[in-house]
Tab-separated table of C-alpha atoms and ligand atoms in Angstrom:
chain	number	residue	atom	x	y	z
A	1	MET	CA	27.827	76.842	-104.610
A	2	LYS	CA	29.213	75.507	-107.870
A	3	ASN	CA	27.239	78.110	-109.874
A	4	LEU	CA	28.492	80.846	-107.597
A	5	LYS	CA	32.000	79.606	-108.128
A	6	SER	CA	31.456	79.647	-111.913
A	7	ILE	CA	30.246	83.259	-111.812
A	8	ILE	CA	33.201	84.301	-109.672
A	9	ILE	CA	35.561	82.580	-112.073
A	10	ILE	CA	34.033	84.314	-115.100
A	11	LEU	CA	34.392	87.705	-113.408
A	12	LEU	CA	37.923	86.990	-112.289
A	13	LEU	CA	38.947	85.713	-115.698
A	14	GLY	CA	37.927	89.052	-117.171
A	15	ALA	CA	39.726	91.020	-114.490
A	16	LEU	CA	42.825	88.859	-114.690
A	17	ALA	CA	43.031	88.724	-118.480
A	18	GLY	CA	44.754	92.126	-118.623
A	19	ALA	CA	47.266	91.173	-115.963
A	20	LEU	CA	48.050	87.887	-117.661
A	21	ILE	CA	48.480	89.565	-121.060
A	22	SER	CA	50.754	92.234	-119.602
A	23	CYS	CA	52.886	89.441	-118.073
A	24	LYS	CA	53.080	87.865	-121.584
A	25	LYS	CA	52.003	84.546	-120.045
A	26	LYS	CA	50.936	83.116	-123.392
A	27	GLU	CA	51.598	79.621	-122.098
A	28	THR	CA	48.593	79.794	-119.786
A	29	VAL	CA	45.645	77.994	-121.351
A	30	GLU	CA	42.472	79.221	-119.749
A	31	PRO	CA	39.299	77.178	-119.544
A	32	GLU	CA	36.962	77.508	-122.512
A	33	GLN	CA	33.872	77.403	-120.380
A	34	THR	CA	33.065	77.228	-116.720
A	35	ALA	CA	30.094	74.905	-116.452
A	36	ASP	CA	29.598	72.527	-113.535
A	37	ARG	CA	32.814	70.620	-114.121
A	38	LEU	CA	35.689	70.182	-111.739
A	39	ILE	CA	38.412	72.729	-112.421
A	40	LEU	CA	42.053	71.740	-112.081
A	41	GLY	CA	44.839	74.318	-112.176
A	42	PHE	CA	47.997	72.587	-113.396
A	43	SER	CA	51.472	74.128	-113.434
A	44	GLN	CA	53.962	72.255	-115.612
A	45	ILE	CA	57.659	73.134	-115.502
A	46	GLY	CA	58.247	73.318	-119.259
A	47	SER	CA	59.141	71.044	-122.141
A	48	GLU	CA	62.800	70.203	-121.593
A	49	SER	CA	62.515	66.600	-122.817
A	50	ALA	CA	60.334	64.187	-124.792
A	51	TRP	CA	59.500	62.704	-121.382
A	52	ARG	CA	58.100	66.031	-120.235
A	53	THR	CA	56.101	66.522	-123.446
A	54	ARG	CA	54.492	63.104	-122.969
A	55	ASN	CA	53.817	63.904	-119.292
A	56	THR	CA	51.947	67.068	-120.320
A	57	GLN	CA	49.986	65.231	-123.037
A	58	SER	CA	49.025	62.480	-120.610
A	59	ILE	CA	47.622	64.996	-118.121
A	60	ILE	CA	45.735	67.048	-120.717
A	61	GLU	CA	44.293	63.931	-122.397
A	62	ALA	CA	43.205	62.424	-119.076
A	63	ALA	CA	41.530	65.684	-118.020
A	64	GLU	CA	39.513	65.622	-121.240
A	65	GLU	CA	38.612	61.952	-120.824
A	66	ASN	CA	37.434	62.612	-117.261
A	67	ASP	CA	35.544	65.769	-118.176
A	68	ILE	CA	37.746	67.853	-115.888
A	69	GLN	CA	38.395	71.412	-116.945
A	70	ILE	CA	42.119	72.189	-116.869
A	71	ILE	CA	43.852	75.540	-116.597
A	72	PHE	CA	47.320	74.716	-117.861
A	73	ASP	CA	50.421	76.817	-117.293
A	74	ASP	CA	53.891	76.196	-118.739
A	75	ALA	CA	56.455	77.761	-116.381
A	76	GLN	CA	59.298	77.641	-118.906
A	77	GLN	CA	61.717	76.201	-116.331
A	78	LYS	CA	61.259	79.043	-113.838
A	79	GLN	CA	60.047	78.581	-110.270
A	80	GLU	CA	58.887	82.211	-110.163
A	81	ASN	CA	56.501	81.473	-113.058
A	82	GLN	CA	55.149	78.468	-111.171
A	83	LEU	CA	54.519	80.591	-108.084
A	84	LYS	CA	52.650	83.146	-110.216
A	85	ALA	CA	50.591	80.415	-111.884
A	86	ILE	CA	49.623	78.814	-108.563
A	87	ARG	CA	48.616	82.220	-107.199
A	88	SER	CA	46.442	82.830	-110.258
A	89	PHE	CA	44.792	79.412	-109.720
A	90	ILE	CA	43.996	80.501	-106.169
A	91	VAL	CA	42.409	83.706	-107.441
A	92	TYR	CA	40.388	81.684	-109.965
A	93	GLN	CA	39.199	79.497	-107.091
A	94	VAL	CA	39.917	76.276	-108.949
A	95	ASP	CA	38.752	73.100	-107.214
A	96	VAL	CA	42.196	71.474	-107.097
A	97	ILE	CA	45.741	72.618	-107.872
A	98	ALA	CA	48.410	70.248	-109.174
A	99	PHE	CA	51.979	71.196	-109.988
A	100	VAL	CA	55.339	69.694	-110.936
A	101	PRO	CA	57.858	71.446	-108.677
A	102	ILE	CA	60.974	72.316	-110.632
A	103	VAL	CA	62.993	72.432	-107.396
A	104	GLU	CA	62.368	71.083	-103.898
A	105	ASP	CA	62.452	74.256	-101.791
A	106	GLY	CA	60.520	77.512	-101.712
A	107	TRP	CA	56.892	76.365	-101.791
A	108	ASP	CA	55.738	76.966	-98.198
A	109	ASN	CA	54.234	80.432	-98.664
A	110	VAL	CA	52.229	79.670	-101.776
A	111	LEU	CA	50.998	76.374	-100.319
A	112	THR	CA	49.894	78.185	-97.173
A	113	GLU	CA	47.967	80.619	-99.380
A	114	ALA	CA	46.265	77.712	-101.183
A	115	GLN	CA	45.422	76.099	-97.863
A	116	GLU	CA	43.951	79.326	-96.519
A	117	ALA	CA	41.824	79.543	-99.670
A	118	GLY	CA	40.646	75.975	-99.045
A	119	ILE	CA	42.139	74.601	-102.277
A	120	PRO	CA	43.815	71.190	-102.018
A	121	VAL	CA	47.143	70.712	-103.798
A	122	ILE	CA	48.630	67.593	-105.389
A	123	VAL	CA	52.397	67.517	-105.976
A	124	VAL	CA	53.187	65.725	-109.252
A	125	ASP	CA	56.333	63.980	-110.568
A	126	ARG	CA	58.889	65.638	-108.267
A	127	GLN	CA	58.790	65.891	-104.473
A	128	ILE	CA	58.969	69.054	-102.371
A	129	ASN	CA	60.642	69.966	-99.136
A	130	ALA	CA	57.652	71.358	-97.187
A	131	ASP	CA	55.438	70.413	-94.276
A	132	GLN	CA	53.178	67.552	-95.334
A	133	SER	CA	50.129	69.318	-93.901
A	134	LEU	CA	50.431	71.896	-96.699
A	135	TYR	CA	49.502	69.522	-99.524
A	136	ALA	CA	47.168	66.600	-100.052
A	137	GLY	CA	49.635	64.113	-101.492
A	138	PHE	CA	52.314	63.257	-104.022
A	139	LEU	CA	51.944	61.373	-107.313
A	140	GLY	CA	54.982	60.385	-109.348
A	141	GLU	CA	58.078	58.261	-109.520
A	142	ASN	CA	60.286	56.740	-106.881
A	143	GLY	CA	63.562	58.415	-107.796
A	144	ILE	CA	65.562	56.556	-105.164
A	145	GLU	CA	64.388	53.244	-106.584
A	146	GLU	CA	65.286	54.394	-110.114
A	147	GLY	CA	68.814	55.191	-108.932
A	148	ARG	CA	69.046	51.813	-107.207
A	149	ARG	CA	67.870	50.007	-110.342
A	150	ALA	CA	70.538	51.737	-112.426
A	151	ALA	CA	73.214	50.751	-109.900
A	152	HIS	CA	72.001	47.160	-109.582
A	153	PHE	CA	72.452	46.749	-113.334
A	154	LEU	CA	75.997	48.131	-113.105
A	155	VAL	CA	76.939	46.010	-110.102
A	156	ASN	CA	75.666	42.880	-111.801
A	157	LYS	CA	77.352	43.732	-115.093
A	158	CYS	CA	80.701	44.180	-113.337
A	159	LYS	CA	80.394	41.261	-110.938
A	160	ASN	CA	83.321	39.376	-112.461
A	161	SER	CA	85.653	42.350	-112.545
A	162	ASN	CA	88.087	43.205	-109.736
A	163	ARG	CA	89.470	46.413	-111.183
A	164	THR	CA	88.236	49.938	-110.448
A	165	ILE	CA	85.121	50.994	-112.384
A	166	ASN	CA	85.309	54.720	-113.156
A	167	ILE	CA	81.870	56.272	-113.427
A	168	LEU	CA	80.734	59.499	-115.089
A	169	GLU	CA	77.423	60.792	-113.748
A	170	MET	CA	75.326	63.291	-115.709
A	171	SER	CA	72.695	64.685	-113.390
A	172	GLY	CA	69.580	66.738	-114.077
A	173	THR	CA	68.241	70.074	-112.842
A	174	GLU	CA	70.064	71.262	-109.740
A	175	ASN	CA	68.038	71.256	-106.501
A	176	SER	CA	65.286	69.086	-107.958
A	177	SER	CA	64.138	66.152	-105.842
A	178	VAL	CA	64.542	63.703	-108.671
A	179	VAL	CA	68.242	64.484	-109.025
A	180	ARG	CA	68.849	64.117	-105.307
A	181	GLU	CA	66.949	60.832	-105.252
A	182	ARG	CA	68.514	59.304	-108.372
A	183	ALA	CA	71.948	60.197	-107.039
A	184	LYS	CA	71.134	58.830	-103.575
A	185	GLY	CA	69.701	55.484	-104.722
A	186	PHE	CA	72.618	54.915	-107.098
A	187	ARG	CA	75.270	55.716	-104.488
A	188	GLU	CA	73.534	53.606	-101.859
A	189	VAL	CA	73.961	50.475	-104.008
A	190	ILE	CA	77.491	51.063	-105.357
A	191	ALA	CA	78.690	51.920	-101.839
A	192	GLY	CA	78.713	48.177	-101.179
A	193	ASP	CA	81.843	47.770	-103.333
A	194	SER	CA	84.754	50.224	-103.308
A	195	LYS	CA	85.739	49.315	-106.878
A	196	PHE	CA	82.910	51.628	-108.060
A	197	GLN	CA	84.159	55.226	-108.155
A	198	ILE	CA	82.216	58.233	-109.425
A	199	ILE	CA	85.139	60.192	-110.851
A	200	HIS	CA	83.050	63.032	-112.251
A	201	SER	CA	79.488	64.250	-111.752
A	202	GLU	CA	78.124	67.097	-113.856
A	203	ASP	CA	74.795	68.915	-114.034
A	204	GLY	CA	73.313	68.567	-117.525
A	205	ASP	CA	69.947	70.153	-116.588
A	206	PHE	CA	68.059	67.231	-118.215
A	207	LEU	CA	68.848	68.781	-121.640
A	208	ARG	CA	70.101	67.095	-124.800
A	209	SER	CA	72.208	70.161	-125.628
A	210	ARG	CA	73.955	69.903	-122.241
A	211	GLY	CA	74.582	66.174	-122.652
A	212	LYS	CA	76.247	66.918	-125.991
A	213	GLU	CA	78.288	69.714	-124.460
A	214	ILE	CA	79.473	67.509	-121.577
A	215	GLY	CA	80.502	64.873	-124.136
A	216	GLU	CA	82.296	67.386	-126.355
A	217	ASN	CA	84.242	68.812	-123.430
A	218	LEU	CA	85.401	65.353	-122.369
A	219	ILE	CA	86.252	64.278	-125.911
A	220	THR	CA	88.147	67.401	-126.933
A	221	SER	CA	90.208	67.413	-123.735
A	222	THR	CA	92.137	64.365	-125.002
A	223	ILE	CA	93.384	63.099	-128.353
A	224	ARG	CA	92.267	59.567	-127.514
A	225	ARG	CA	89.216	58.192	-129.283
A	226	ASP	CA	89.171	54.693	-127.769
A	227	GLY	CA	86.691	55.752	-125.095
A	228	LEU	CA	85.689	58.696	-122.934
A	229	TYR	CA	88.243	60.168	-120.538
A	230	TYR	CA	88.075	62.501	-117.572
A	231	ASN	CA	91.356	64.031	-116.379
A	232	GLY	CA	93.285	61.239	-118.065
A	233	GLN	CA	91.191	58.486	-116.454
A	234	LYS	CA	89.213	56.224	-118.721
A	235	ILE	CA	85.463	56.231	-118.011
A	236	ASP	CA	84.122	52.687	-117.699
A	237	ALA	CA	80.475	53.537	-117.088
A	238	VAL	CA	78.120	56.460	-117.676
A	239	TYR	CA	75.101	56.948	-115.431
A	240	SER	CA	72.840	59.578	-116.972
A	241	HIS	CA	69.804	60.854	-115.050
A	242	ASN	CA	67.727	61.162	-118.237
A	243	ASP	CA	67.490	60.147	-121.874
A	244	SER	CA	67.798	63.659	-123.299
A	245	MET	CA	71.287	64.071	-121.815
A	246	THR	CA	72.186	60.520	-122.856
A	247	LEU	CA	71.120	61.150	-126.451
A	248	GLY	CA	73.142	64.381	-126.428
A	249	LEU	CA	76.194	62.463	-125.206
A	250	LEU	CA	75.653	59.891	-127.981
A	251	ASP	CA	75.505	62.772	-130.499
A	252	SER	CA	78.966	63.923	-129.425
A	253	ILE	CA	80.343	60.367	-129.425
A	254	GLU	CA	79.126	59.929	-132.997
A	255	GLN	CA	80.350	63.344	-134.114
A	256	TYR	CA	83.917	62.630	-132.942
A	257	SER	CA	83.849	58.911	-133.840
A	258	VAL	CA	84.714	57.803	-130.322
A	259	ASN	CA	84.694	54.072	-129.732
A	260	THR	CA	82.521	53.502	-126.651
A	261	ARG	CA	81.790	49.844	-127.335
A	262	ASN	CA	83.242	48.923	-123.945
A	263	THR	CA	81.713	51.813	-122.024
A	264	ILE	CA	78.707	50.770	-119.961
A	265	MET	CA	75.892	53.229	-120.668
A	266	ILE	CA	72.927	53.529	-118.319
A	267	SER	CA	70.100	56.002	-118.817
A	268	VAL	CA	66.807	56.885	-117.121
A	269	ASP	CA	63.374	57.573	-118.718
A	270	ALA	CA	62.898	55.017	-121.541
A	271	GLU	CA	61.662	57.213	-124.332
A	272	GLN	CA	61.541	55.487	-127.749
A	273	LYS	CA	64.821	57.005	-128.982
A	274	SER	CA	66.772	55.570	-126.073
A	275	ILE	CA	65.074	52.186	-126.423
A	276	ASP	CA	66.181	52.295	-130.090
A	277	ALA	CA	69.728	53.082	-128.919
A	278	LEU	CA	69.552	50.125	-126.525
A	279	ILE	CA	68.491	47.829	-129.364
A	280	GLU	CA	71.333	49.204	-131.535
A	281	GLY	CA	73.815	48.357	-128.769
A	282	LYS	CA	74.640	51.985	-127.930
A	283	LEU	CA	73.143	51.722	-124.441
A	284	ASN	CA	73.233	48.825	-121.975
A	285	CYS	CA	70.400	49.650	-119.633
A	286	VAL	CA	67.458	52.056	-119.553
A	287	VAL	CA	65.593	52.507	-116.270
A	288	GLU	CA	62.007	53.497	-116.879
A	289	CYS	CA	60.542	56.694	-115.460
A	290	ASN	CA	56.872	56.627	-116.375
A	291	PRO	CA	55.468	59.990	-117.603
A	292	ASN	CA	51.903	58.710	-118.004
A	293	LEU	CA	50.561	60.253	-114.824
A	294	GLY	CA	47.342	61.722	-116.257
A	295	PRO	CA	44.800	58.972	-115.450
A	296	MET	CA	46.073	58.553	-111.876
A	297	LEU	CA	46.109	62.306	-111.339
A	298	MET	CA	42.486	62.679	-112.477
A	299	SER	CA	41.424	59.861	-110.193
A	300	LEU	CA	43.109	61.638	-107.237
A	301	VAL	CA	41.504	64.956	-108.238
A	302	LYS	CA	38.052	63.317	-108.209
A	303	GLN	CA	38.703	61.652	-104.854
A	304	ILE	CA	39.725	64.949	-103.295
A	305	ALA	CA	36.697	66.703	-104.766
A	306	GLU	CA	34.451	64.059	-103.192
A	307	GLY	CA	36.120	64.712	-99.851
A	308	THR	CA	37.965	61.374	-99.778
A	309	PRO	CA	41.533	61.680	-98.481
A	310	ILE	CA	44.208	60.573	-100.957
A	311	PRO	CA	47.345	58.568	-100.093
A	312	ARG	CA	50.371	60.616	-99.010
A	313	ILE	CA	52.386	58.998	-101.796
A	314	THR	CA	51.221	57.321	-105.010
A	315	TYR	CA	54.023	55.844	-107.110
A	316	ASN	CA	53.572	54.983	-110.758
A	317	THR	CA	54.625	51.527	-112.024
A	318	GLU	CA	58.053	51.408	-113.669
A	319	SER	CA	60.375	48.776	-115.074
A	320	VAL	CA	63.902	48.354	-116.446
A	321	PHE	CA	65.013	47.629	-120.024
A	322	THR	CA	68.386	45.979	-120.538
A	323	GLU	CA	70.639	44.560	-123.225
A	324	ASP	CA	69.646	41.069	-122.020
A	325	ASP	CA	65.976	41.511	-122.964
A	326	ASP	CA	64.196	39.847	-125.849
A	327	PHE	CA	63.721	43.014	-127.919
A	328	SER	CA	61.020	41.392	-130.042
A	329	LEU	CA	58.734	41.645	-127.003
A	330	TYR	CA	59.069	45.416	-126.730
A	331	ILE	CA	55.993	47.444	-127.502
A	332	PRO	CA	56.373	50.967	-128.937
A	333	ARG	CA	56.740	53.556	-126.217
A	334	GLY	CA	54.666	56.206	-127.995
A	335	TYR	CA	56.942	59.136	-127.088
B	1	LIG	O1	61.197	64.746	-113.257
B	1	LIG	C1	61.324	63.745	-114.222
B	1	LIG	C2	62.464	64.047	-115.130
B	1	LIG	O2	62.273	65.313	-115.710
B	1	LIG	C3	62.643	63.104	-116.294
B	1	LIG	O3	63.494	62.043	-116.033
B	1	LIG	C4	63.298	64.021	-117.264
B	1	LIG	O4	63.410	63.526	-118.552
B	1	LIG	C5	62.505	65.226	-117.107
B	1	LIG	O5	62.997	66.335	-117.666
């Protein structure tokens, strides 16, 4: 059966090579050989952040360590590319498909096709809005909990203040589950006290360039440099859905010499650069989102291949870094 599958794959690779080349899908890394190893088709959304780059590395490294052959596709931030990649995995007859859904909706048809082909699918990092019977399970972060953790830090930090706390929110890619969840968890906690007001929320697409742009627009709309302002209101706290946008905002703050010493800055991800910014006093809290999903993913792939059902949801372990920590205990993040 496995040998037959290998022969089919070799034939299909030849037939599909032309189509892939004509689509200029240079990001697709095809398997070097098709021996009796498990084959995983993996569709990544792109490389928008250091977090994402580490996530990709973790999955590729873990595949190698577990002797699982991986067909990797970089969708360059486009859902249509992900749909094409998943369809090509189906044609290849891979053993398992895993993908990071850039947005929540629009996966039903392709998942039905995978199901009809008998190929199980694991949803990685971000959740989807589809019938649960269409995929084997989800592996990734608990975005609602991340949002709650960010808000708990803020609530605690402001516990002795009675005045209004004006919040700027920088959110990530529109229509992605992680944005909805991080927004939901955060709002759920601050809703307990009306002094917390989100006065502006803007989509920064998880990009450093967008974080910088959001900062520049705020800064240049006023002559004041004693903090960040939105429509004449001073911003007391920034809640940024990822480190890339936060670092971009810090770039603009530095460029225009804005004094944000009293602005509470909260970020999500915990890449090394933001931990450095925390240590330097530029950030107050960094909520970890753990990109190291590779080993857990390979273990789920093997379970599925053995015919063992996997849990509906597998969350990765995550923590919170704050200004109150003993920084000497930090270990390098590695990304
Ligand atoms: O889906 C996880 C998010 O995507 C990370 O927080 C962010 O950095 C990445 O781009």
